[in-house]
Amino acid sequence: MRMLMNNLDPDVAEAPDDLVVYGGTGRAVRSWDAFDAIVATLTTLADDETMLVQSGKPVGVFRTHEWAPRVLIANSNLVPDWANWSEFRRLEALGLTMYGQMTAGSWIYIGTQGILQGTYECFAEIARRRFGGTLAGTITLTAGLGGMGGAQPLAITMNGGVALCIDVDPARIQRRVEHRYLDEVAESLDDAIARCTAARERGEARSVGVVGNAATVLPDLVERGFAADIVTDQTSAHDPLSYVPADMTPAAMAELRTTDPEELVRRARQSMAAHCAAMVAYADRGAEVFDYGNSLRTEAQLGGFQRAFDYPGFLPAYIRPLFCEGKGPFRWVALSGEPADIAATDRAAMEEFPNDEGLHRWLALASERVAFQGLPARICWLGYGERHRLGLRFNEMVRTGEVSAPIVIGRDHLDSGSVASPYRETEAMADGSDAIADWPLLNALVNTASGATWVSIHHGGGVGIGRSIHAGMVVVADGTELAARRLERVLTSDPGTGVIRHVDAGYERARQVAVERGVRIPMDETGGGR
Ligand code: NAD
């Protein structure tokens, strides 16, 4: 209940009055009536009961058992032949479904920090591969400073670089300044170029926001010959009814969305084609260009731009080797609301993994630079064999009173075993299994069987309706013996599904991890091959 309310905290959610948490229209619950019913049900739910939530509305309560999840959630799912935006919108307008995004409808959003660490790791990997280990002296050009995209400027400056960030909505830019994710706002594009160029020359880490539409600003920058070293994008391109077309204000777009949605989709796709073409022009000039998981390439192609897939997605480019180790976005929240509890868990994480330099560097930077939104929280990427150790350590801290209240442990759906998404997490799998969606379903089932506290199965988050199936899990460390047993199992089987998924696809690193860390692969045990 606290996590649901935290998702809708005005300091956390992008549009709490509309129940929108982040990612275009990603909602926590379907309506305020549904919110009231969920809260009332949770308040009286027994320790051996489970509430079922269908796309943000509570629909049933059953007697289960103590180990079972207290809540099971299914969001935005449609039968495959019906899984497209227009059918989804029709059903949504009838009040029958809602868009759950990833952590919005599964009640484990922790504000922009949630994506910050993944974004930081991604830019760190680019720095290692192309720029000698640091982004100092480089400019990254990007757009979209929303709930997720807002992590980009801080992730870039944490890696020493300069960030030029475009957003069409001045309020979003201001919000990122208030949360200390963005350093400054330029008055015009000329002013932004001057500030970024000067910072690059000084080798200074700096982030500059400027109001503008990416569909016109990027082509303009190409025309001017502005030299960006890295180019990406996190506008809400996954949903053509959320992307603001060129020459429109966000308010005008909102109006067209109700009066003529088809015309809005047409104009948005045309603009995305121009936006994406500018990114390809940067790739042609040798810049490091990648898609940041928002479907811009797909929508641009639908808008008539043929070369949209000329640059890669970030997942196969930088993150897959981590997924082979079951490594992904482990996050936790202090239900006490006390920042001191997170400080204690930060210290515990460093003690638990004394030799992990990357983890220490990240936790030091995060504790210094991340402003909490809502309940204090932390994220760090941990792999198979690591997550359950930290989970058990936190449970012990709750038991002994080292932290003052239970700790909630969860993750993004963007993880190694919990998602099928051919334009993002499972793009270009080694065996071509990009669209096989059995894996996230098995992930949700095994987390349910292992004793997670709530489990969810979603469709469409991140990249849009028809393009992904994914699962979420959350498990609570309340200091009890039962919690320890549940944590040990859930935090082993959850990343374990990532290892087996990548073994099955033929990744050698995943096979090594399975052998070294004892993940059982039945076909290998019986010599059956693939
Ligand atoms: P959001 O809706 O909170 O923010 C989108 C932002 O884009 C808004 O600030 C909006 O003003 C801006 N925008 C829209 N059209 C624009 C245009 N033409 N030019 C300039 N700015 C424009 O969304 P979010 O939560 O920040 O997510 C952004 C995208 O990233 C989504 O498509 C989401 O699915 C995707 N995403 C990617 C990852 C990842 O791991 N890479 C993770 C989560 C979400």
Coordinates of C-alpha atoms and ligand atoms in Angstrom, one line a residue:
M1 CA 0.0 0.0 0.0
R2 CA 2.8 2.4 0.8
M3 CA 4.5 1.5 -2.5
L4 CA 1.3 2.2 -4.5
M5 CA 0.9 5.5 -2.7
N6 CA 4.6 6.3 -3.3
N7 CA 4.1 5.7 -7.0
L8 CA 1.4 8.4 -6.9
D9 CA 3.3 10.8 -4.6
P10 CA 3.3 14.2 -6.4
D11 CA 7.1 14.3 -5.9
V12 CA 7.4 11.0 -7.7
A13 CA 4.7 10.8 -10.4
E14 CA 4.8 12.9 -13.5
A15 CA 1.0 13.6 -13.5
P16 CA -0.5 12.2 -10.2
D17 CA -4.0 13.7 -10.7
D18 CA -4.4 11.5 -13.8
L19 CA -2.8 8.5 -12.0
V20 CA 0.1 8.7 -14.5
V21 CA 3.4 7.8 -13.0
Y22 CA 5.8 8.0 -16.0
G23 CA 6.4 6.9 -19.6
G24 CA 3.7 8.6 -21.5
T25 CA 0.5 7.3 -19.9
G26 CA 1.9 4.6 -17.6
R27 CA -0.6 4.4 -14.7
A28 CA -0.5 3.0 -11.2
V29 CA -4.2 2.1 -11.1
R30 CA -7.1 2.6 -13.5
S31 CA -9.2 5.1 -11.6
W32 CA -9.4 6.8 -8.3
D33 CA -12.3 4.5 -7.4
A34 CA -10.1 1.5 -8.1
F35 CA -7.4 3.2 -5.9
D36 CA -9.8 3.5 -3.0
A37 CA -10.9 -0.2 -3.4
I38 CA -7.3 -1.4 -3.6
V39 CA -6.3 0.5 -0.4
A40 CA -9.4 -0.7 1.4
T41 CA -8.7 -4.3 0.4
L42 CA -5.1 -4.2 1.3
T43 CA -5.9 -2.7 4.7
T44 CA -8.0 -5.8 5.6
L45 CA -6.2 -8.5 3.6
A46 CA -5.1 -11.5 5.7
D47 CA -1.7 -13.1 5.6
D48 CA -3.0 -16.0 3.7
E49 CA -5.0 -14.1 1.1
T50 CA -4.2 -12.8 -2.4
M51 CA -5.8 -9.9 -4.2
L52 CA -6.0 -10.0 -8.0
V53 CA -5.6 -6.8 -10.0
Q54 CA -6.7 -6.6 -13.6
S55 CA -5.2 -3.6 -15.4
G56 CA -5.3 -1.4 -12.4
K57 CA -8.6 -2.5 -10.9
P58 CA -9.0 -5.0 -8.0
V59 CA -11.2 -7.8 -9.2
G60 CA -11.0 -10.6 -6.6
V61 CA -9.5 -11.9 -3.3
F62 CA -8.8 -15.6 -2.7
R63 CA -7.5 -17.7 0.1
T64 CA -4.0 -18.8 -0.8
H65 CA -1.2 -19.4 1.8
E66 CA 1.4 -17.5 3.7
W67 CA 4.2 -18.0 1.1
A68 CA 1.9 -16.8 -1.8
P69 CA 2.1 -13.2 -3.1
R70 CA -0.3 -10.8 -1.4
V71 CA -1.1 -9.2 -4.8
L72 CA -1.0 -10.6 -8.4
I73 CA -1.3 -8.1 -11.2
A74 CA -1.9 -8.3 -14.9
N75 CA -1.7 -5.1 -16.9
S76 CA -2.5 -4.1 -20.5
N77 CA -2.5 -7.7 -21.8
L78 CA -4.3 -8.3 -25.1
V79 CA -4.6 -11.4 -27.3
P80 CA -1.8 -11.1 -29.9
D81 CA -4.0 -10.4 -33.0
W82 CA -5.7 -7.6 -31.1
A83 CA -2.5 -6.2 -29.7
N84 CA -2.2 -2.8 -31.4
W85 CA -2.6 0.8 -30.2
S86 CA -5.9 1.5 -31.8
E87 CA -7.6 -1.5 -30.2
F88 CA -5.9 -0.7 -26.9
R89 CA -7.1 2.9 -27.0
R90 CA -10.7 1.7 -27.8
L91 CA -10.7 -0.6 -24.8
E92 CA -9.1 2.0 -22.6
A93 CA -11.7 4.5 -23.6
L94 CA -14.4 2.0 -22.6
G95 CA -12.7 1.8 -19.1
L96 CA -11.7 -1.8 -19.6
T97 CA -7.9 -1.5 -19.4
M98 CA -5.0 0.8 -18.6
Y99 CA -1.4 1.3 -19.7
G100 CA 0.8 -0.1 -16.9
Q101 CA 4.2 0.8 -18.4
M102 CA 6.8 -1.3 -16.4
T103 CA 7.1 -0.1 -12.8
A104 CA 4.0 2.2 -12.8
G105 CA 1.4 -0.5 -12.8
S106 CA 3.5 -2.8 -10.6
W107 CA 4.1 -0.3 -7.8
I108 CA 7.9 -0.2 -7.7
Y109 CA 8.7 3.1 -9.4
I110 CA 11.3 5.1 -7.4
G111 CA 11.5 8.3 -9.5
T112 CA 14.2 9.1 -12.0
Q113 CA 16.9 7.4 -9.9
G114 CA 15.4 4.1 -11.0
I115 CA 16.7 4.6 -14.5
L116 CA 19.7 6.7 -13.5
Q117 CA 22.0 3.8 -12.7
G118 CA 21.2 1.9 -15.9
T119 CA 21.8 5.1 -17.9
Y120 CA 25.0 5.8 -16.0
E121 CA 26.2 2.2 -16.7
C122 CA 25.3 2.5 -20.4
F123 CA 27.3 5.8 -20.8
A124 CA 30.2 4.3 -18.8
E125 CA 30.3 1.4 -21.2
I126 CA 30.4 3.8 -24.2
A127 CA 33.2 5.8 -22.5
R128 CA 35.2 2.6 -22.0
R129 CA 34.7 1.4 -25.6
R130 CA 35.2 4.6 -27.5
F131 CA 36.5 7.5 -25.4
G132 CA 39.3 6.0 -23.2
G133 CA 37.1 5.4 -20.1
T134 CA 35.6 8.9 -19.6
L135 CA 33.2 11.2 -21.4
A136 CA 35.3 14.3 -20.5
G137 CA 35.7 16.4 -23.6
T138 CA 32.7 14.9 -25.4
I139 CA 29.2 16.3 -26.1
T140 CA 26.1 14.0 -26.0
L141 CA 23.0 15.3 -27.8
T142 CA 19.7 13.9 -26.7
A143 CA 16.0 14.8 -26.2
G144 CA 13.3 13.9 -23.7
L145 CA 13.6 15.0 -20.1
G146 CA 10.6 13.1 -18.7
G147 CA 10.4 10.7 -15.9
M148 CA 13.0 8.3 -17.4
G149 CA 14.7 10.5 -20.0
G150 CA 15.4 13.0 -17.2
A151 CA 18.2 10.7 -15.9
Q152 CA 20.3 11.3 -19.0
P153 CA 21.9 14.6 -18.1
L154 CA 23.1 13.4 -14.7
A155 CA 24.2 10.1 -16.0
I156 CA 26.3 11.9 -18.6
T157 CA 27.9 14.4 -16.2
M158 CA 28.6 11.6 -13.7
N159 CA 30.7 10.1 -16.5
G160 CA 32.5 13.5 -17.0
G161 CA 30.7 14.6 -20.2
V162 CA 28.7 17.5 -21.6
A163 CA 25.0 16.9 -22.3
L164 CA 22.8 19.0 -24.6
C165 CA 19.2 18.0 -23.8
I166 CA 16.1 19.1 -25.8
D167 CA 12.6 19.0 -24.5
V168 CA 9.5 20.6 -25.9
D169 CA 8.0 21.2 -22.5
P170 CA 9.6 23.9 -20.3
A171 CA 8.0 22.5 -17.2
R172 CA 9.7 19.1 -17.6
I173 CA 13.1 20.9 -18.0
Q174 CA 12.4 22.9 -14.8
R175 CA 11.5 19.8 -12.9
R176 CA 14.8 18.2 -13.8
V177 CA 16.7 21.3 -12.5
E178 CA 14.7 21.2 -9.3
H179 CA 15.6 17.5 -8.8
R180 CA 19.3 18.3 -9.5
Y181 CA 19.4 16.1 -12.6
L182 CA 20.0 19.0 -15.0
D183 CA 22.6 21.8 -14.3
E184 CA 21.2 24.7 -16.3
V185 CA 18.7 25.9 -18.9
A186 CA 19.8 27.8 -22.0
E187 CA 17.7 30.7 -23.4
S188 CA 18.0 29.6 -27.0
L189 CA 19.6 27.0 -29.2
D190 CA 22.5 29.4 -30.0
D191 CA 23.0 29.9 -26.2
A192 CA 22.9 26.1 -25.6
I193 CA 25.5 25.5 -28.3
A194 CA 27.8 28.2 -26.9
R195 CA 27.5 26.8 -23.3
C196 CA 28.1 23.2 -24.4
T197 CA 31.0 24.0 -26.6
A198 CA 32.7 26.1 -23.9
A199 CA 32.2 23.3 -21.3
R200 CA 33.7 20.7 -23.7
E201 CA 36.7 22.9 -24.4
R202 CA 37.3 23.2 -20.6
G203 CA 36.8 19.4 -20.2
E204 CA 34.1 20.2 -17.7
A205 CA 31.1 18.0 -16.9
R206 CA 28.0 20.1 -17.6
S207 CA 24.4 19.5 -18.6
V208 CA 22.4 22.1 -20.5
G209 CA 18.6 21.9 -21.3
V210 CA 16.9 23.9 -24.0
V211 CA 13.3 24.1 -25.0
G212 CA 12.6 22.9 -28.5
N213 CA 11.2 20.1 -30.6
A214 CA 13.6 17.3 -31.4
A215 CA 12.1 16.9 -34.8
T216 CA 13.2 20.4 -35.8
V217 CA 16.2 21.0 -33.5
L218 CA 18.1 17.9 -34.5
P219 CA 17.9 18.5 -38.3
D220 CA 18.8 22.1 -37.6
L221 CA 21.9 21.0 -35.6
V222 CA 22.9 18.6 -38.5
E223 CA 22.5 21.5 -40.9
R224 CA 24.7 23.8 -38.8
G225 CA 27.4 21.1 -38.6
F226 CA 27.2 21.0 -34.7
A227 CA 29.7 18.3 -33.7
A228 CA 28.0 15.9 -31.2
D229 CA 30.1 12.8 -30.2
I230 CA 27.2 10.7 -29.0
V231 CA 23.5 11.0 -30.0
T232 CA 20.5 9.3 -28.6
D233 CA 16.9 10.0 -27.6
Q234 CA 14.3 9.4 -24.9
T235 CA 11.3 11.3 -26.0
S236 CA 8.0 9.3 -25.5
A237 CA 8.3 7.9 -29.0
H238 CA 6.9 4.5 -28.0
D239 CA 3.4 6.1 -28.2
P240 CA 2.6 8.3 -31.3
L241 CA -0.1 10.0 -29.2
S242 CA 2.5 11.2 -26.7
Y243 CA 5.3 12.4 -29.0
V244 CA 4.8 16.1 -29.8
P245 CA 4.9 16.7 -33.5
A246 CA 7.0 19.5 -35.0
D247 CA 5.5 23.0 -34.7
M248 CA 3.0 21.9 -32.0
T249 CA 2.9 22.8 -28.3
P250 CA 2.2 20.0 -25.8
A251 CA -1.2 21.7 -25.1
A252 CA -2.1 21.7 -28.8
M253 CA -1.1 18.1 -29.1
A254 CA -3.3 17.2 -26.1
E255 CA -6.2 18.8 -27.8
L256 CA -5.6 17.1 -31.2
R257 CA -5.4 13.8 -29.3
T258 CA -9.1 14.1 -28.3
T259 CA -10.4 15.8 -31.5
D260 CA -8.5 13.8 -34.2
P261 CA -6.1 11.1 -32.9
E262 CA -5.5 9.6 -36.3
E263 CA -4.2 13.0 -37.6
L264 CA -2.0 13.3 -34.5
V265 CA -0.5 9.8 -35.1
R266 CA 0.2 10.8 -38.8
R267 CA 1.9 14.0 -37.8
A268 CA 3.9 12.5 -35.0
R269 CA 5.2 9.7 -37.2
Q270 CA 6.2 12.3 -39.9
S271 CA 8.1 14.2 -37.2
M272 CA 9.7 11.1 -35.8
A273 CA 10.9 10.3 -39.4
A274 CA 12.7 13.7 -39.5
H275 CA 14.1 13.3 -36.0
C276 CA 15.4 9.8 -36.7
A277 CA 16.8 10.9 -40.1
A278 CA 18.9 13.5 -38.3
M279 CA 20.2 10.8 -36.0
V280 CA 21.2 8.6 -38.9
A281 CA 23.0 11.7 -40.4
Y282 CA 25.0 11.9 -37.2
A283 CA 25.8 8.2 -37.4
D284 CA 27.0 8.7 -41.0
R285 CA 29.3 11.4 -39.7
G286 CA 30.9 8.9 -37.3
A287 CA 29.1 9.8 -34.0
E288 CA 28.2 7.1 -31.6
V289 CA 24.4 6.8 -32.2
F290 CA 22.1 4.4 -30.4
D291 CA 18.4 3.9 -29.8
Y292 CA 17.5 4.2 -26.1
G293 CA 14.6 1.8 -26.0
N294 CA 11.7 4.1 -27.0
S295 CA 10.7 2.7 -30.4
L296 CA 11.7 5.9 -32.3
R297 CA 13.1 3.7 -35.1
T298 CA 9.9 1.7 -35.5
E299 CA 7.7 4.8 -35.5
A300 CA 10.0 6.7 -37.9
Q301 CA 9.8 3.7 -40.3
L302 CA 6.0 3.9 -40.1
G303 CA 6.4 7.6 -40.9
G304 CA 8.2 6.7 -44.1
F305 CA 11.9 6.8 -43.2
Q306 CA 13.6 3.7 -44.6
R307 CA 17.0 3.9 -42.9
A308 CA 15.6 4.0 -39.4
F309 CA 17.3 0.8 -38.3
D310 CA 20.8 2.0 -39.5
Y311 CA 21.9 2.5 -35.8
P312 CA 21.6 -0.2 -33.1
G313 CA 19.6 -0.4 -29.9
F314 CA 21.5 0.1 -26.6
L315 CA 20.8 -3.4 -25.4
P316 CA 22.7 -5.5 -27.8
A317 CA 25.3 -2.7 -28.1
Y318 CA 26.2 -2.3 -24.5
I319 CA 24.0 -4.3 -21.9
R320 CA 23.7 -7.9 -23.1
P321 CA 27.0 -9.1 -21.5
L322 CA 25.7 -8.0 -18.1
F323 CA 22.4 -9.9 -18.7
C324 CA 24.4 -13.1 -19.3
E325 CA 25.4 -12.8 -15.7
G326 CA 21.9 -12.3 -14.5
K327 CA 23.0 -8.7 -13.8
G328 CA 20.3 -6.1 -13.7
P329 CA 18.5 -3.3 -11.9
F330 CA 18.2 -4.4 -8.2
R331 CA 16.4 -1.7 -6.2
W332 CA 15.2 -1.2 -2.7
V333 CA 13.1 1.3 -0.8
A334 CA 13.1 2.3 2.9
L335 CA 9.5 2.1 4.1
S336 CA 10.4 4.1 7.2
G337 CA 10.8 7.2 4.9
E338 CA 14.2 7.8 6.7
P339 CA 17.2 8.7 4.5
A340 CA 19.4 7.3 7.2
D341 CA 18.0 3.8 6.5
I342 CA 19.2 4.1 2.9
A343 CA 22.6 5.4 4.1
A344 CA 22.9 2.3 6.3
T345 CA 22.0 0.0 3.4
D346 CA 24.5 1.8 1.1
R347 CA 27.2 0.9 3.6
A348 CA 26.0 -2.7 3.9
A349 CA 26.1 -3.1 0.1
M350 CA 29.7 -1.8 0.0
E351 CA 30.7 -4.2 2.8
E352 CA 29.0 -7.1 1.2
F353 CA 30.9 -6.6 -2.1
P354 CA 34.2 -5.1 -1.0
N355 CA 36.0 -5.7 -4.3
D356 CA 33.4 -4.4 -6.7
E357 CA 34.9 -1.1 -7.7
G358 CA 32.1 -0.1 -10.1
L359 CA 29.5 -0.6 -7.3
H360 CA 31.5 1.4 -4.8
R361 CA 32.0 4.3 -7.3
W362 CA 28.3 4.3 -8.2
L363 CA 27.1 4.2 -4.5
A364 CA 29.4 7.0 -3.6
L365 CA 28.2 9.2 -6.5
A366 CA 24.6 8.3 -5.9
S367 CA 24.6 9.0 -2.1
E368 CA 26.2 12.4 -2.9
R369 CA 24.2 13.5 -6.0
V370 CA 20.8 11.7 -6.1
A371 CA 17.9 13.7 -4.5
F372 CA 15.3 11.2 -3.3
Q373 CA 11.8 11.5 -4.7
G374 CA 9.1 10.1 -2.4
L375 CA 10.4 7.3 -0.1
P376 CA 14.2 7.1 0.1
A377 CA 15.4 4.4 -2.3
R378 CA 18.5 3.1 -3.9
I379 CA 19.4 1.1 -7.0
C380 CA 22.5 -0.8 -8.1
W381 CA 23.0 -3.5 -10.7
L382 CA 23.7 -7.0 -9.2
G383 CA 23.9 -10.4 -10.8
Y384 CA 23.0 -14.0 -10.1
G385 CA 24.5 -15.1 -6.7
E386 CA 24.7 -11.5 -5.5
R387 CA 21.1 -10.3 -5.2
H388 CA 20.0 -12.9 -2.6
R389 CA 23.0 -12.1 -0.4
L390 CA 22.1 -8.4 -0.2
G391 CA 18.4 -9.3 0.3
L392 CA 19.3 -11.5 3.3
R393 CA 21.6 -8.8 4.7
F394 CA 18.8 -6.2 4.6
N395 CA 16.4 -8.7 6.3
E396 CA 19.0 -9.1 9.0
M397 CA 19.3 -5.3 9.4
V398 CA 15.5 -5.0 9.8
R399 CA 15.5 -7.8 12.4
T400 CA 18.3 -6.2 14.5
G401 CA 16.9 -2.7 14.2
E402 CA 19.9 -1.4 12.2
V403 CA 17.2 0.1 9.9
S404 CA 14.0 1.4 11.4
A405 CA 11.4 -0.4 9.2
P406 CA 11.0 -3.1 6.6
I407 CA 12.8 -2.7 3.2
V408 CA 11.0 -3.3 -0.1
I409 CA 13.2 -5.0 -2.7
G410 CA 12.2 -5.1 -6.4
R411 CA 13.5 -4.3 -9.9
D412 CA 12.6 -2.8 -13.2
H413 CA 11.0 -5.1 -15.8
L414 CA 14.0 -4.2 -18.0
D415 CA 16.1 -7.1 -16.6
S416 CA 17.9 -10.2 -17.9
G417 CA 15.1 -12.8 -17.6
S418 CA 11.9 -10.8 -17.2
V419 CA 11.2 -9.4 -20.7
A420 CA 10.6 -10.2 -24.3
S421 CA 11.0 -7.1 -26.4
P422 CA 12.4 -7.5 -29.9
Y423 CA 13.2 -3.7 -30.3
R424 CA 14.9 -3.5 -26.9
E425 CA 15.9 -6.1 -24.4
T426 CA 15.8 -9.0 -26.8
E427 CA 16.8 -7.3 -30.0
A428 CA 19.2 -9.4 -32.1
M429 CA 19.4 -12.4 -29.8
A430 CA 22.1 -14.8 -30.9
D431 CA 19.7 -17.6 -31.8
G432 CA 17.0 -15.3 -33.3
S433 CA 14.6 -15.9 -30.4
D434 CA 13.8 -12.1 -30.0
A435 CA 10.0 -12.5 -30.0
I436 CA 9.7 -15.6 -27.9
A437 CA 7.6 -14.4 -24.9
D438 CA 7.6 -17.6 -22.8
W439 CA 10.6 -16.3 -20.7
P440 CA 8.9 -13.4 -18.9
L441 CA 5.9 -15.6 -18.2
L442 CA 8.1 -18.3 -16.7
N443 CA 9.9 -15.6 -14.7
A444 CA 6.6 -14.4 -13.2
L445 CA 5.5 -18.0 -12.4
V446 CA 8.7 -18.9 -10.7
N447 CA 8.7 -15.7 -8.7
T448 CA 5.2 -16.5 -7.6
A449 CA 6.2 -20.0 -6.6
S450 CA 9.3 -18.8 -4.8
G451 CA 7.3 -16.4 -2.5
A452 CA 7.5 -12.9 -3.9
T453 CA 5.3 -10.4 -2.2
W454 CA 3.7 -9.1 -5.4
V455 CA 4.1 -10.2 -9.0
S456 CA 2.9 -8.7 -12.2
I457 CA 2.7 -9.6 -15.9
H458 CA 2.6 -6.7 -18.3
H459 CA 2.3 -6.0 -22.0
G460 CA 3.6 -3.1 -24.0
G461 CA 5.7 -1.1 -21.5
G462 CA 8.7 0.8 -22.7
V463 CA 8.3 0.2 -26.4
G464 CA 4.6 0.3 -26.8
I465 CA 1.6 -2.0 -27.4
G466 CA 2.3 -5.1 -29.4
R467 CA 6.0 -4.9 -28.9
S468 CA 6.8 -6.4 -25.5
I469 CA 5.7 -8.8 -22.7
H470 CA 7.4 -8.4 -19.3
A471 CA 7.1 -9.3 -15.7
G472 CA 7.7 -7.6 -12.3
M473 CA 8.4 -8.8 -8.9
V474 CA 8.7 -7.2 -5.4
V475 CA 9.7 -9.0 -2.2
V476 CA 9.6 -7.4 1.3
A477 CA 12.4 -7.8 3.9
D478 CA 10.4 -7.5 7.2
G479 CA 13.1 -9.1 9.4
T480 CA 11.2 -12.4 9.9
E481 CA 12.5 -15.9 9.3
L482 CA 9.8 -16.5 6.7
A483 CA 10.9 -13.4 4.8
A484 CA 14.5 -14.7 4.8
R485 CA 13.4 -17.9 3.2
R486 CA 11.3 -16.1 0.6
L487 CA 14.1 -13.6 -0.2
E488 CA 16.7 -16.3 -0.6
R489 CA 14.5 -18.2 -3.2
V490 CA 13.1 -15.2 -5.1
L491 CA 16.4 -13.3 -5.4
T492 CA 18.0 -16.5 -6.7
S493 CA 15.3 -17.7 -9.2
D494 CA 14.6 -14.2 -10.5
P495 CA 18.1 -13.4 -11.9
G496 CA 18.5 -17.2 -12.5
T497 CA 15.8 -16.9 -15.3
G498 CA 18.1 -14.4 -16.9
V499 CA 21.0 -16.7 -16.9
I500 CA 19.0 -19.7 -18.3
R501 CA 17.4 -17.4 -21.0
H502 CA 20.9 -16.4 -22.3
V503 CA 22.3 -19.9 -22.0
D504 CA 19.4 -21.1 -24.1
A505 CA 20.1 -18.4 -26.7
G506 CA 23.7 -19.7 -27.0
Y507 CA 25.7 -17.0 -25.1
E508 CA 29.0 -18.5 -23.9
R509 CA 29.3 -16.0 -21.0
A510 CA 25.9 -17.2 -19.7
R511 CA 27.0 -20.8 -19.9
Q512 CA 30.2 -20.0 -17.9
V513 CA 28.1 -18.3 -15.2
A514 CA 25.7 -21.2 -15.0
V515 CA 28.6 -23.7 -14.6
E516 CA 30.6 -21.5 -12.1
R517 CA 27.6 -20.5 -10.0
G518 CA 25.6 -23.7 -10.1
V519 CA 22.6 -22.8 -12.2
R520 CA 21.0 -26.1 -13.4
I521 CA 20.4 -26.5 -17.1
P522 CA 18.4 -29.8 -17.6
M523 CA 19.3 -30.2 -21.3
D524 CA 23.0 -29.9 -20.4
E525 CA 22.7 -32.4 -17.5
T526 CA 21.3 -35.1 -19.8
G527 CA 23.6 -34.2 -22.7
G528 CA 20.6 -33.4 -24.9
G529 CA 22.1 -30.3 -26.5
R530 CA 19.7 -27.6 -27.8
Ligands
NAD1 P1 7.7 10.8 -20.3 O1 6.4 10.7 -21.0 O2 7.8 11.0 -18.8 O3 8.6 12.0 -21.0 C1 8.7 12.1 -22.4 C2 9.3 13.5 -22.6 O4 9.5 13.7 -24.0 C3 8.5 14.7 -22.1 O5 9.2 15.5 -21.3 C4 8.0 15.4 -23.4 O6 7.8 16.7 -23.2 C5 9.2 15.1 -24.3 N1 8.8 15.1 -25.8 C6 7.8 14.5 -26.4 N2 7.9 14.8 -27.7 C7 9.0 15.6 -27.9 C8 9.6 16.2 -29.0 N3 9.1 16.0 -30.3 N4 10.7 16.9 -28.9 C9 11.2 17.1 -27.6 N5 10.7 16.6 -26.5 C10 9.6 15.8 -26.7 O7 8.5 9.5 -20.7 P2 9.8 8.8 -20.0 O8 9.3 8.0 -18.8 O9 10.9 9.8 -19.8 O10 10.2 7.8 -21.1 C11 10.7 8.2 -22.3 C12 10.8 7.1 -23.3 O11 11.9 6.2 -22.9 C13 9.6 6.3 -23.4 O12 9.4 5.9 -24.7 C14 9.9 5.1 -22.6 O13 9.1 4.0 -22.9 C15 11.3 4.9 -22.9 N6 12.1 4.2 -21.8 C16 13.3 3.7 -22.0 C17 14.0 3.1 -21.0 C18 15.4 2.6 -21.2 O14 15.8 1.8 -20.5 N7 16.1 3.0 -22.2 C19 13.4 2.9 -19.8 C20 12.2 3.4 -19.6 C21 11.5 4.1 -20.6

